Coordinates of C-alpha atoms in Angstrom, one line a residue:
X1 CA -0.1 0.0 0.0
X2 CA 1.4 3.5 -0.9
X3 CA -1.0 5.9 -0.2
X4 CA -3.7 6.6 2.5
X5 CA -6.6 8.7 1.8
X6 CA -8.3 10.7 4.7
X7 CA -11.4 12.1 4.5
X8 CA -13.5 13.6 7.5
X9 CA -17.0 14.4 7.2
X10 CA -19.5 15.8 9.1
X11 CA -23.3 15.8 8.5
X12 CA -22.8 15.7 4.0
X13 CA -23.9 12.4 3.8
X14 CA -24.8 13.5 0.0
X15 CA -21.9 15.7 -0.7
X16 CA -19.7 12.6 0.4
X17 CA -20.8 10.3 -1.8
X18 CA -20.4 12.2 -4.8
X19 CA -16.7 12.7 -2.9
X20 CA -16.4 8.7 -2.5
X21 CA -18.0 7.8 -6.0
X22 CA -14.7 9.7 -7.5
X23 CA -12.2 8.6 -5.3
X24 CA -13.5 4.8 -5.7
X25 CA -13.1 5.6 -9.5
X26 CA -8.9 5.8 -9.8
X27 CA -6.8 4.2 -12.1
X28 CA -4.4 2.9 -9.5
X29 CA -4.6 -0.3 -8.6
X30 CA -7.0 -0.5 -5.3
X31 CA -4.3 -2.3 -3.4
X32 CA -1.8 0.9 -3.5
X33 CA -4.7 2.9 -1.7
X34 CA -6.8 3.0 1.6
X35 CA -9.3 5.3 2.0
X36 CA -10.1 6.3 6.0
X37 CA -13.5 8.4 6.8
X38 CA -13.8 10.2 9.9
X39 CA -17.1 10.7 11.3
X40 CA -16.8 13.6 13.0
X41 CA -19.9 13.0 14.8
X42 CA -22.9 13.0 12.2
X43 CA -25.6 12.5 12.8
X44 CA -27.4 12.3 9.1
X45 CA -26.6 8.6 8.7
X46 CA -23.3 8.7 7.3
X47 CA -22.1 5.8 9.3
X48 CA -24.3 3.4 8.1
X49 CA -24.0 4.8 4.6
X50 CA -20.9 4.4 4.8
X51 CA -20.8 0.1 6.3
X52 CA -23.2 -0.4 3.3
X53 CA -20.7 0.3 0.5
X54 CA -18.3 -2.4 -1.1
X55 CA -15.8 -0.3 -2.3
X56 CA -12.8 -1.4 -4.5
X57 CA -10.3 -0.6 -2.0
X58 CA -10.1 -1.2 1.8
X59 CA -12.2 1.6 3.7
X60 CA -11.8 2.3 7.0
X61 CA -14.2 4.4 9.4
X62 CA -14.1 6.0 12.8
X63 CA -16.4 7.2 14.3
X64 CA -16.2 10.4 17.3
X65 CA -17.8 12.5 18.9
X66 CA -17.7 16.2 16.8
X67 CA -14.3 17.5 17.5
X68 CA -13.5 19.5 14.3
X69 CA -11.4 18.9 10.9
X70 CA -8.0 19.1 12.8
X71 CA -9.0 16.2 15.4
X72 CA -10.6 14.3 12.7
X73 CA -7.9 14.3 10.4
X74 CA -5.2 13.7 13.2
X75 CA -7.6 10.5 14.3
X76 CA -7.0 9.2 10.5
X77 CA -3.4 10.0 10.2
X78 CA -3.3 7.6 13.6
X79 CA -5.2 5.1 11.7
X80 CA -3.1 5.3 8.1
X81 CA -0.9 2.0 6.9
X82 CA 0.5 3.9 4.0
X83 CA 3.7 5.6 4.1
X84 CA 1.8 8.7 2.5
X85 CA -1.1 11.0 3.2
X86 CA -3.6 12.5 1.0
X87 CA -6.2 14.8 3.0
X88 CA -9.3 15.5 0.7
X89 CA -12.6 17.2 1.9
X90 CA -16.2 15.3 2.0
X91 CA -16.9 17.7 -1.2
X92 CA -14.0 17.3 -3.0
X93 CA -14.2 15.4 -6.5
X94 CA -11.2 13.6 -7.7
X95 CA -10.2 13.6 -11.4
X96 CA -9.3 9.5 -12.5
X97 CA -5.2 10.0 -11.7
X98 CA -5.4 12.4 -8.9
X99 CA -3.8 10.0 -6.6
X100 CA -1.1 8.6 -9.4
X101 CA -0.3 12.2 -9.7
X102 CA 0.3 12.6 -6.0
X103 CA 2.3 9.7 -6.1
X104 CA 4.4 10.6 -9.1
X105 CA 4.9 13.9 -7.1
X106 CA 6.6 12.3 -4.7
X107 CA 8.6 9.7 -6.4
X108 CA 12.5 10.6 -5.1
X109 CA 11.2 13.0 -2.4
X110 CA 11.0 12.3 1.1
X111 CA 10.5 15.8 2.5
X112 CA 7.8 17.7 0.4
X113 CA 4.2 18.8 0.7
X114 CA 2.7 18.1 -2.6
X115 CA -0.6 20.0 -3.7
X116 CA -2.5 21.0 -6.3
X117 CA -5.1 23.2 -7.7
X118 CA -8.8 23.0 -5.9
X119 CA -11.3 24.6 -8.8
X120 CA -14.9 25.1 -7.9
X121 CA -16.9 22.4 -9.5
X122 CA -19.1 24.1 -12.7
X123 CA -22.5 22.1 -10.9
X124 CA -21.8 23.8 -7.8
X125 CA -24.9 25.9 -7.6
X126 CA -25.5 29.4 -8.2
X127 CA -25.2 31.9 -5.6
X128 CA -23.1 34.9 -4.5
X129 CA -21.2 33.2 -2.4
X130 CA -20.3 30.8 -5.1
X131 CA -19.3 33.3 -7.2
X132 CA -17.0 35.1 -4.7
X133 CA -15.3 31.9 -3.9
X134 CA -15.0 30.8 -7.7
X135 CA -13.3 34.2 -8.3
X136 CA -10.9 33.7 -5.4
X137 CA -9.7 30.5 -6.0
X138 CA -9.4 31.2 -9.8
X139 CA -7.2 34.8 -8.8
X140 CA -4.9 32.0 -6.4
X141 CA -4.3 29.2 -9.0
X142 CA -3.6 31.8 -11.9
X143 CA -0.9 33.4 -9.4
X144 CA 0.5 29.8 -8.7
X145 CA 0.9 29.2 -12.7
X146 CA 2.2 32.8 -12.8
X147 CA 4.9 32.3 -10.1
X148 CA 5.4 28.1 -10.4
X149 CA 7.2 28.3 -7.0
X150 CA 5.3 28.0 -3.7
X151 CA 6.0 31.3 -1.7
X152 CA 6.2 31.7 2.0
X153 CA 3.8 32.3 4.0
X154 CA 0.8 32.6 1.4
X155 CA 1.3 28.7 0.4
X156 CA 2.2 27.2 3.8
X157 CA -1.3 25.3 3.7
X158 CA -1.5 21.7 4.3
X159 CA -5.2 22.0 3.1
X160 CA -7.4 19.4 0.7
X161 CA -5.7 18.2 -2.0
X162 CA -2.5 18.2 -0.1
X163 CA -0.2 15.2 0.5
X164 CA 2.5 14.7 2.6
X165 CA 5.0 11.6 4.2
X166 CA 3.2 10.3 7.0
X167 CA 6.3 10.5 9.0
X168 CA 6.6 13.9 8.8
X169 CA 3.1 14.8 9.8
X170 CA 3.4 12.4 12.8
X171 CA 7.0 14.2 14.1
X172 CA 5.1 17.4 13.7
X173 CA 2.4 16.9 16.1
X174 CA -0.3 17.0 13.2
X175 CA -3.2 19.8 12.7
X176 CA -3.9 22.3 15.7
X177 CA -6.9 20.9 17.4
X178 CA -7.8 24.1 19.2
X179 CA -8.1 25.6 16.3
X180 CA -11.6 24.8 15.4
X181 CA -13.2 24.6 11.9
X182 CA -10.9 26.9 10.5
X183 CA -6.5 27.9 10.5
X184 CA -5.5 24.4 11.5
X185 CA -4.2 23.9 8.1
X186 CA -2.8 27.2 7.9
X187 CA -1.0 26.7 11.8
X188 CA 0.5 23.6 10.2
X189 CA 1.9 24.8 7.0
X190 CA 3.9 27.3 8.4
X191 CA 5.4 24.8 11.4
X192 CA 6.4 22.4 8.6
X193 CA 7.7 25.3 6.3
X194 CA 9.7 26.7 8.8
X195 CA 11.4 23.1 9.9
X196 CA 12.6 23.0 6.8
X197 CA 9.8 20.8 4.7
X198 CA 9.6 21.6 0.8
X199 CA 5.9 22.8 -0.4
X200 CA 5.6 21.8 -3.9
X201 CA 2.9 22.8 -6.4
X202 CA 1.8 20.3 -8.8
X203 CA -0.9 21.8 -11.6
X204 CA -2.0 18.6 -13.2
X205 CA -3.3 17.5 -9.7
X206 CA -6.9 19.0 -9.9
X207 CA -9.8 18.6 -7.9
X208 CA -12.9 19.9 -8.1
X209 CA -14.8 21.7 -5.2
X210 CA -18.7 20.7 -5.0
X211 CA -19.4 24.4 -3.3
X212 CA -22.6 24.3 -1.6
X213 CA -22.5 26.6 1.3
X214 CA -25.1 29.9 1.3
X215 CA -23.5 33.5 2.0
X216 CA -24.8 33.4 5.6
X217 CA -22.9 30.2 5.9
X218 CA -19.7 32.1 4.8
X219 CA -20.2 34.7 7.0
X220 CA -22.1 33.9 10.5
X221 CA -20.0 30.4 10.2
X222 CA -16.7 30.7 8.3
X223 CA -16.2 34.3 8.7
X224 CA -16.8 34.4 12.3
X225 CA -14.2 31.6 13.3
X226 CA -11.9 32.6 11.1
X227 CA -11.5 35.8 13.2
X228 CA -11.6 34.0 16.5
X229 CA -9.0 31.4 15.1
X230 CA -6.4 34.1 13.6
X231 CA -6.0 35.6 16.9
X232 CA -5.1 32.2 17.9
X233 CA -2.9 31.6 15.3
X234 CA -1.0 34.9 15.3
X235 CA -0.6 34.3 19.4
X236 CA 1.3 31.1 18.4
X237 CA 3.0 32.7 15.0
X238 CA 3.4 36.2 15.7
X239 CA 5.8 36.8 12.3
X240 CA 2.9 35.4 10.6
X241 CA 0.8 38.8 11.5
X242 CA 2.5 40.8 8.8
X243 CA 0.4 38.8 6.6
X244 CA -2.6 38.1 8.3
X245 CA -6.5 39.9 7.3
X246 CA -6.3 41.3 10.6
X247 CA -3.1 43.5 9.9
X248 CA -5.6 45.7 7.2
X249 CA -6.9 46.9 10.7
X250 CA -4.9 50.2 10.3
X251 CA -5.1 50.7 6.0
X252 CA -7.1 53.0 4.5
X253 CA -8.1 56.3 4.5
X254 CA -8.6 57.5 8.1
X255 CA -12.6 57.6 7.8
X256 CA -12.5 53.5 6.7
X257 CA -10.5 52.9 10.0
X258 CA -12.9 54.7 12.0
X259 CA -15.5 52.5 10.2
X260 CA -13.6 49.7 10.8
X261 CA -13.2 50.2 14.6
X262 CA -16.8 51.0 14.9
X263 CA -18.2 47.9 13.7
X264 CA -15.6 45.9 15.6
X265 CA -16.9 47.6 18.6
X266 CA -20.7 47.1 18.4
X267 CA -22.2 44.5 21.0
X268 CA -24.0 42.8 18.4
X269 CA -22.6 41.4 15.2
X270 CA -22.1 43.9 12.7
X271 CA -24.0 41.8 10.3
X272 CA -27.3 42.4 11.8
X273 CA -26.9 45.6 9.7
X274 CA -24.6 44.6 6.7
X275 CA -27.1 41.5 5.7
X276 CA -29.8 43.5 3.7
X277 CA -27.9 45.3 1.2
X278 CA -27.0 41.6 0.3
X279 CA -30.6 40.9 0.4
X280 CA -31.6 43.4 -2.2
X281 CA -28.7 42.7 -4.2
X282 CA -29.5 39.2 -4.2
X283 CA -33.0 40.3 -5.8
X284 CA -31.4 41.8 -8.3
X285 CA -29.4 39.0 -9.5
X286 CA -30.8 39.4 -12.5
X287 CA -29.2 42.6 -13.6
X288 CA -25.7 41.0 -15.0
X289 CA -24.0 44.3 -13.5
X290 CA -24.8 43.7 -9.9
X291 CA -22.5 40.8 -9.7
X292 CA -19.4 42.9 -9.0
X293 CA -21.6 44.5 -6.1
X294 CA -22.6 41.4 -4.5
X295 CA -19.5 40.0 -4.1
X296 CA -18.0 43.1 -2.9
X297 CA -20.8 43.6 -0.4
X298 CA -20.1 39.9 0.8
X299 CA -16.7 40.7 1.4
X300 CA -17.4 43.4 3.6
X301 CA -19.7 41.1 5.3
X302 CA -16.9 39.0 6.3
X303 CA -14.4 41.3 6.8
X304 CA -17.0 43.0 9.1
X305 CA -17.3 39.5 11.0
X306 CA -13.9 38.9 11.1
X307 CA -12.7 41.8 12.8
X308 CA -16.2 41.8 15.6
X309 CA -15.2 38.2 16.3
X310 CA -11.2 39.3 16.8
X311 CA -11.9 41.9 19.2
X312 CA -13.9 38.9 21.1
X313 CA -11.3 36.7 21.3
X314 CA -9.0 39.2 21.9
X315 CA -10.7 40.5 24.5
X316 CA -11.1 44.3 23.7
X317 CA -10.2 46.5 20.7
X318 CA -7.1 47.9 22.4
X319 CA -5.8 44.4 22.6
X320 CA -6.5 43.7 19.3
X321 CA -4.7 47.1 17.8
X322 CA -1.9 45.9 20.4
X323 CA -1.5 43.4 18.3
X324 CA -1.8 44.0 14.9
X325 CA -2.5 47.7 14.6
X326 CA 0.3 49.6 16.5
X327 CA 1.7 53.0 14.0
X328 CA 4.9 54.2 14.3
X329 CA 6.0 57.4 13.6
X330 CA 10.0 58.0 13.0
X331 CA 11.2 61.5 13.2
X332 CA 14.3 62.2 11.6
X333 CA 17.2 64.9 13.4
X334 CA 20.8 65.7 12.1
X335 CA 22.6 67.9 14.4
X336 CA 20.8 69.0 17.3
X337 CA 23.1 71.9 18.6
X338 CA 23.9 75.8 18.7
X339 CA 23.7 77.5 15.3
X340 CA 27.4 77.6 13.7
X341 CA 28.2 79.5 10.6
X342 CA 29.1 76.6 8.9
X343 CA 26.5 74.5 9.8
X344 CA 23.1 73.6 7.5
X345 CA 20.6 75.8 8.8
X346 CA 18.4 73.0 7.6
X347 CA 19.9 70.3 9.1
X348 CA 20.2 71.8 12.4
X349 CA 17.8 72.0 15.5
X350 CA 18.6 74.3 18.5
X351 CA 18.7 72.5 21.7
X352 CA 15.9 74.6 22.8
X353 CA 13.7 73.9 20.3
X354 CA 14.7 69.9 20.6
X355 CA 14.1 70.4 24.5
X356 CA 10.7 71.4 23.9
X357 CA 9.6 68.8 21.2
X358 CA 10.6 65.9 23.6
X359 CA 8.4 67.5 26.4
X360 CA 5.6 68.0 23.8
X361 CA 6.2 64.1 23.1
X362 CA 6.2 63.1 26.8
X363 CA 3.1 65.2 28.0
X364 CA 1.2 63.8 25.3
X365 CA 1.9 60.0 26.0
X366 CA 4.4 59.4 24.0
X367 CA 7.3 56.7 24.5
X368 CA 10.5 56.8 22.4
X369 CA 11.5 53.1 21.4
X370 CA 14.3 51.9 19.7
X371 CA 14.6 49.9 16.5
X372 CA 15.0 47.0 18.0
X373 CA 12.1 47.2 20.1
X374 CA 10.1 47.7 16.8
X375 CA 11.6 44.2 15.6
X376 CA 10.8 42.7 18.6
X377 CA 7.2 43.4 18.5
X378 CA 6.6 42.6 14.6
X379 CA 8.3 39.4 14.6
X380 CA 7.8 38.0 18.6
X381 CA 4.6 40.4 19.7
X382 CA 6.4 41.4 22.6
X383 CA 4.7 44.8 24.0
X384 CA 5.1 48.5 22.8
X385 CA 3.6 51.3 24.2
X386 CA 0.5 52.9 23.7
X387 CA 1.8 55.7 21.9
X388 CA 5.6 54.8 20.6
X389 CA 7.4 57.4 18.8
X390 CA 10.9 56.6 17.3
X391 CA 13.6 59.5 17.2
X392 CA 16.5 58.8 14.8
X393 CA 19.9 60.8 14.4
X394 CA 21.7 60.5 10.9
X395 CA 25.4 60.9 10.6
X396 CA 26.4 60.4 14.7
X397 CA 27.3 63.8 14.9
X398 CA 29.0 65.0 18.2
X399 CA 26.5 67.6 19.5
X400 CA 23.8 64.7 19.6
X401 CA 25.9 63.4 22.5
X402 CA 26.0 66.7 24.0
X403 CA 22.5 68.2 23.8
X404 CA 20.3 65.6 22.7
X405 CA 21.0 61.6 24.3
X406 CA 21.5 63.5 27.6
X407 CA 17.8 64.9 27.3
X408 CA 16.3 61.8 26.1
X409 CA 18.2 59.4 28.7
X410 CA 16.8 61.8 31.4
X411 CA 13.0 61.5 29.9
X412 CA 13.6 57.6 29.6
X413 CA 13.6 57.7 26.1
X414 CA 15.4 55.5 23.8
X415 CA 16.7 56.4 19.9
X416 CA 18.5 55.4 17.4
X417 CA 22.0 56.9 16.2
X418 CA 23.2 55.8 12.4
X419 CA 26.9 55.8 12.4
X420 CA 29.3 56.3 9.1
X421 CA 31.5 53.6 10.4
X422 CA 34.4 54.6 8.6
X423 CA 34.4 58.1 9.8
X424 CA 34.0 57.3 13.8
X425 CA 35.9 60.0 15.5
X426 CA 36.5 62.0 12.3
X427 CA 34.2 64.5 10.2
X428 CA 31.9 64.5 8.0
X429 CA 34.2 64.8 4.7
X430 CA 30.4 63.4 2.4
X431 CA 29.6 66.9 2.7
X432 CA 31.9 69.5 4.4
X433 CA 32.7 71.5 1.2
X434 CA 28.7 71.8 0.9
X435 CA 28.5 72.9 4.6
X436 CA 31.9 75.0 4.3
X437 CA 33.1 73.4 7.1
X438 CA 33.8 70.3 9.5
X439 CA 31.6 68.8 12.1
X440 CA 33.2 66.2 14.8
X441 CA 31.5 62.8 15.0
X442 CA 30.7 60.7 17.4
X443 CA 33.7 58.8 18.9
X444 CA 34.1 55.1 19.4
X445 CA 33.6 55.6 23.4
X446 CA 31.1 58.0 23.1
X447 CA 29.0 55.4 21.2
X448 CA 29.9 52.1 23.3
X449 CA 28.8 54.7 26.6
X450 CA 25.3 55.9 24.9
X451 CA 24.9 52.1 23.6
X452 CA 25.8 51.1 27.5
X453 CA 22.5 53.7 28.7
X454 CA 19.9 52.3 26.0
X455 CA 20.3 53.8 22.9
X456 CA 20.6 51.4 19.9
X457 CA 23.4 52.0 16.5
X458 CA 22.4 51.3 13.7
X459 CA 24.8 51.7 10.5
X460 CA 24.8 54.8 7.8
X461 CA 27.1 52.9 5.2
X462 CA 31.2 52.9 5.7
X463 CA 31.9 56.5 3.7
X464 CA 28.5 57.9 3.2
X465 CA 28.7 57.2 -0.7
X466 CA 25.4 57.3 -2.7
X467 CA 24.4 53.5 -2.7
X468 CA 22.4 53.8 -5.8
X469 CA 25.5 54.9 -7.9
X470 CA 27.9 51.7 -6.9
X471 CA 29.3 48.9 -8.5
X472 CA 28.3 45.3 -6.7
X473 CA 32.1 45.1 -5.2
X474 CA 31.5 48.6 -3.8
X475 CA 27.9 48.1 -2.9
X476 CA 29.0 45.3 -0.8
X477 CA 31.9 47.2 0.8
X478 CA 29.4 50.0 2.1
X479 CA 27.2 47.7 3.2
X480 CA 28.8 44.9 5.0
X481 CA 31.5 46.4 5.9
X482 CA 29.5 48.7 8.2
X483 CA 27.9 46.2 10.1
X484 CA 31.2 44.8 10.3
X485 CA 32.9 47.4 12.0
X486 CA 29.4 48.2 14.1
X487 CA 29.4 44.9 15.4
X488 CA 33.1 44.8 16.3
X489 CA 32.7 48.6 18.2
X490 CA 29.8 47.6 20.0
X491 CA 30.3 43.9 20.4
X492 CA 26.8 43.1 19.4
X493 CA 25.2 42.4 16.4
X494 CA 23.8 45.3 14.7
X495 CA 19.9 45.3 13.5
X496 CA 19.4 48.3 11.4
X497 CA 20.6 50.5 8.8
X498 CA 19.6 54.5 7.1
X499 CA 20.3 54.8 3.7
X500 CA 23.0 57.3 2.6
X501 CA 20.4 60.7 1.5
X502 CA 18.0 58.1 1.9
X503 CA 18.4 56.6 -1.8
X504 CA 17.7 53.0 -2.2
X505 CA 16.5 50.8 -5.6
X506 CA 16.1 47.1 -5.5
X507 CA 19.5 46.3 -6.0
X508 CA 20.2 48.3 -2.9
X509 CA 17.7 46.9 -1.0
X510 CA 18.4 43.1 -1.6
X511 CA 22.1 43.8 -0.5
X512 CA 20.9 45.9 2.5
X513 CA 18.1 42.5 3.2
X514 CA 20.9 40.1 3.7
X515 CA 22.6 42.2 6.4
X516 CA 20.1 43.6 8.2
X517 CA 16.8 43.0 9.6
X518 CA 15.7 47.4 9.6
X519 CA 16.6 49.7 6.9
X520 CA 15.1 53.2 7.2
X521 CA 14.6 55.7 4.0
X522 CA 13.7 59.1 4.1
X523 CA 10.1 58.7 2.5
X524 CA 7.7 60.5 4.5
X525 CA 4.8 58.7 6.5
X526 CA 4.1 56.3 9.7
X527 CA 5.2 52.5 9.2
X528 CA 2.5 49.2 10.4
X529 CA 3.0 45.9 10.5
X530 CA 2.8 45.6 6.8
X531 CA 5.3 48.4 6.0
X532 CA 8.2 46.8 4.3
X533 CA 10.8 46.8 7.1
X534 CA 14.1 47.5 4.8
X535 CA 11.6 50.5 3.4
X536 CA 10.2 52.1 6.8
X537 CA 9.2 55.6 6.4
X538 CA 10.6 59.0 8.8
X539 CA 9.8 62.5 8.6
X540 CA 12.4 64.9 8.9
X541 CA 11.9 67.6 11.7
X542 CA 12.9 70.7 10.0
X543 CA 14.6 73.6 12.0
X544 CA 11.6 76.0 11.6
X545 CA 9.0 73.3 13.0
X546 CA 6.7 74.4 15.6
X547 CA 5.1 72.2 18.2
X548 CA 2.1 71.9 15.7
X549 CA 4.0 70.6 13.0
X550 CA 5.9 67.8 15.4
X551 CA 2.3 67.1 16.3
X552 CA 1.3 66.2 12.6
X553 CA 4.4 64.4 11.7
X554 CA 4.1 62.0 15.4
X555 CA -0.2 61.8 13.8
X556 CA 0.2 61.5 10.1
X557 CA 4.0 60.7 9.6
X558 CA 4.6 64.5 7.8
X559 CA 3.6 67.9 8.4
X560 CA 1.3 69.8 6.1
X561 CA 2.3 73.4 7.3
X562 CA 5.8 72.5 6.2
X563 CA 4.7 71.6 2.5
X564 CA 2.4 75.1 2.4
X565 CA 5.4 76.5 3.8
X566 CA 7.8 75.0 1.3
X567 CA 5.0 76.0 -1.8
X568 CA 5.1 79.5 -0.7
X569 CA 8.7 79.7 -0.8
X570 CA 8.6 78.6 -4.4
X571 CA 6.1 81.0 -5.2
X572 CA 8.0 83.9 -3.2
X573 CA 11.3 82.7 -5.2
X574 CA 9.2 82.8 -8.7
X575 CA 7.9 85.9 -7.9
X576 CA 11.6 87.1 -7.2
X577 CA 12.8 85.7 -10.8
X578 CA 9.9 87.4 -12.5
X579 CA 10.8 91.0 -11.4
X580 CA 14.6 90.5 -12.3
X581 CA 13.5 89.2 -16.1
X582 CA 10.9 92.3 -16.0
X583 CA 13.6 94.5 -15.0
X584 CA 16.0 93.6 -17.4
X585 CA 13.4 93.6 -20.3
X586 CA 13.0 97.5 -19.1

């Protein structure tokens, strides 16, 4: 025997009959596979039907109390006799060559999960639920066909039409039975992928899903359980949160976020209010143009129910937000010190103004964090303050050690300083001509001292060259060399990098990703769990900023006032040029 086929079922006697009829028509010799049907608490006569069958292959029937699909599949795997397991559902119609395709894919492979397309069967009853499911599955299989190779974590799933060695399944502990009804397939997939198991897509191993669920079942059943179990899944795999549907908590315009929060916090299910438009649209089904609106509104109902259920599982909106919805403003500074003749004025914030800004942040509940804390929240789910802010200082000028870092330490603020590692203790050779003078940079002793006091130090390249313009050997020298320099100076690994001049492209980013966990740009905006960790946004605090500018920067990630001032300055210059031109003409 080469293959054990496991089919969990619950009160789907008629559907199961159709599934088994396609299983028993496989072109594989009957002696090479067995079928294990786990009756998970069915009360519709499923077990009696199975006992009356005379299948061409070995058939094991296991009856148990209703414990969910995860427990049913685990129980089936324990009974299996073959070295390979194939998981199917009770509404899956198989092509005659399906089993042969899975066995062929495993030939010479002993550490792989093989999965094939699951398409919506043409004979599925027409409904908005069927339309939505067909649209979703077609998009998914089209993407797999284009990319050919599965990607993590989107394809780390052990679902219907997936096969793997029984030994690997049992060694992994199987499906997590606490995830009742949904998300257990993704949870197992994440564990297997992380353990080094390879996932391979087999386009020819096609099955068809006889989809019979209604829109109400998708919303009140599947979406409700999805929200609950998604919270549990992400607690177990916190690094998955950036890919979770719950990470959309912070997406969209302000009114969308407000609406999302409102519906999620309702005492009753939001579907009570969202269902009537669906009823109307369904009555207009005869109008072809309404099809798109029906599926889109179904998605709205599902999303609202997912978030509502997730809030209940997390126990509060605040708890869910702290797990998925933190938004991080990152402030960018260069000099903090008294203005000097040779100092570039737009890069310099006076100590008095900086002190006012830090006091304002403290008074309004902001807490300065470090890049390493953001990384720990993003990867491990470690808690962050309710209102985190990250202050960063490019170039590691000596004046920040005198005027900025002591003040931050006094207020209990973390921060990050990005060091040009080839110039530690030297001067800013990269822009001395532009600033008409030299500026001292922090010494190795100062860097070690402030690192011991809780300031993170990241790399800013070795010589502050524009990385976009460099050939690969020089780029490697600037990026990898800077982390080696700083790690040797600090005696610890370096997690963050700031692009010189904020310039980067795909080649630069790929180089940086091989060395650093986080990288900062000069592009404005807020950061959330979905922000590319190597394209983190920052907003530069200007010398002329008011406290209102600062308030905008931490709440929006940019200052509308600064942009207005920039436009006014541009208009003033244009008018001045125009006056000169007119004077020349006369």
